[in-house]
């Protein structure tokens, strides 16, 4: 069982039925009574448990249902390949637990306030894989994604680079812009931009330059991090996950009519050619 950095001392236990210590789950009054989106933290936790969106696996210890990741994966077909690097934040805690379940998308977590990313949008699957080679040679954490089948995304091919705070991300942008521009497989026409946090935050909370973080929020998040257990099952080995994601990316590129996918299939078509018949003559096409 994996845990966030804030819950390293939490014992590994299997989720069981909820059995709260008290209406405030044993949290300090300043934490239990902290209000986000019109709810106290204690009320939000109780509501999430009652709805089945959270599990209290021991009194005062919380985890997400073990199938939550599977539900998110089914909600949008977005194959992703990640490359680890210098960025190391507890995104499962911050996004899926705090933002989605405790704050109910009414507040961006304080822990995400200094997270900036470089968005890069190549035009083809060929360019996306070339971009991955470029990013893998840097110290930055990054991922490539195909979001064409995600109804909540305007992107087709996307790479994300995690730069850290805004100053560090601007430095990373300047370095990567030069490398991308000089690569004949990419070039200056590949769009790049800096964004703050996750796209879901702006959809729910508005423009990222207007985020507000009330006093005391950092202390609330530190207390809740001590109570959160990452109960996700261990994933398959990364080479297997990456190979499956790469195959799905090529399949989607084929569906989109992006013929550059054939660079990675030895020139072979993913689907066999078919015979088509004219509706008015005996000619076959």
Short mmCIF file of N, CA and C in Angstrom, two decimals, residues 4 11 52 58 79-80 84 95 104 128 133 162 164 186 193 231:
data_model
loop_
_atom_site.label_atom_id
_atom_site.label_comp_id
_atom_site.label_asym_id
_atom_site.label_seq_id
_atom_site.Cartn_x
_atom_site.Cartn_y
_atom_site.Cartn_z
N UNK A 4 1.01 8.90 1.04
CA UNK A 4 1.58 10.20 0.78
C UNK A 4 2.68 10.45 1.79
N UNK A 11 -0.51 3.05 9.62
CA UNK A 11 -0.40 1.60 9.42
C UNK A 11 -1.16 1.15 8.19
N UNK A 52 -20.20 7.29 -0.17
CA UNK A 52 -19.33 6.25 -0.70
C UNK A 52 -18.15 6.78 -1.47
N UNK A 58 -9.94 3.27 9.29
CA UNK A 58 -9.76 3.23 10.73
C UNK A 58 -10.31 4.54 11.25
N UNK A 79 -4.74 7.91 -22.98
CA UNK A 79 -3.49 7.19 -22.72
C UNK A 79 -2.35 8.17 -22.43
N UNK A 80 -1.56 7.82 -21.42
CA UNK A 80 -0.53 8.72 -20.90
C UNK A 80 0.75 7.94 -20.62
N UNK A 84 9.52 10.28 -14.92
CA UNK A 84 9.82 10.92 -13.64
C UNK A 84 11.00 11.87 -13.76
N UNK A 95 -5.18 16.43 -5.42
CA UNK A 95 -6.25 16.55 -6.42
C UNK A 95 -7.44 15.65 -6.10
N UNK A 104 -14.73 19.60 -2.53
CA UNK A 104 -15.81 19.48 -3.51
C UNK A 104 -15.65 20.48 -4.66
N UNK A 128 4.72 14.05 -31.33
CA UNK A 128 4.55 13.78 -29.90
C UNK A 128 5.63 12.83 -29.40
N UNK A 133 11.20 12.13 -26.67
CA UNK A 133 12.65 11.92 -26.66
C UNK A 133 13.37 13.16 -26.15
N UNK A 162 6.52 19.64 -15.84
CA UNK A 162 6.31 20.20 -14.50
C UNK A 162 7.53 21.04 -14.14
N UNK A 164 7.69 23.53 -11.55
CA UNK A 164 7.81 24.05 -10.18
C UNK A 164 7.08 25.36 -10.05
N UNK A 186 10.42 19.02 -34.84
CA UNK A 186 9.46 19.85 -34.10
C UNK A 186 9.47 21.26 -34.68
N UNK A 193 3.04 26.89 -23.91
CA UNK A 193 2.54 27.92 -23.00
C UNK A 193 2.67 27.44 -21.56
N UNK A 231 -4.60 4.07 -0.82
CA UNK A 231 -4.92 2.63 -0.85
C UNK A 231 -4.99 2.06 -2.25
#
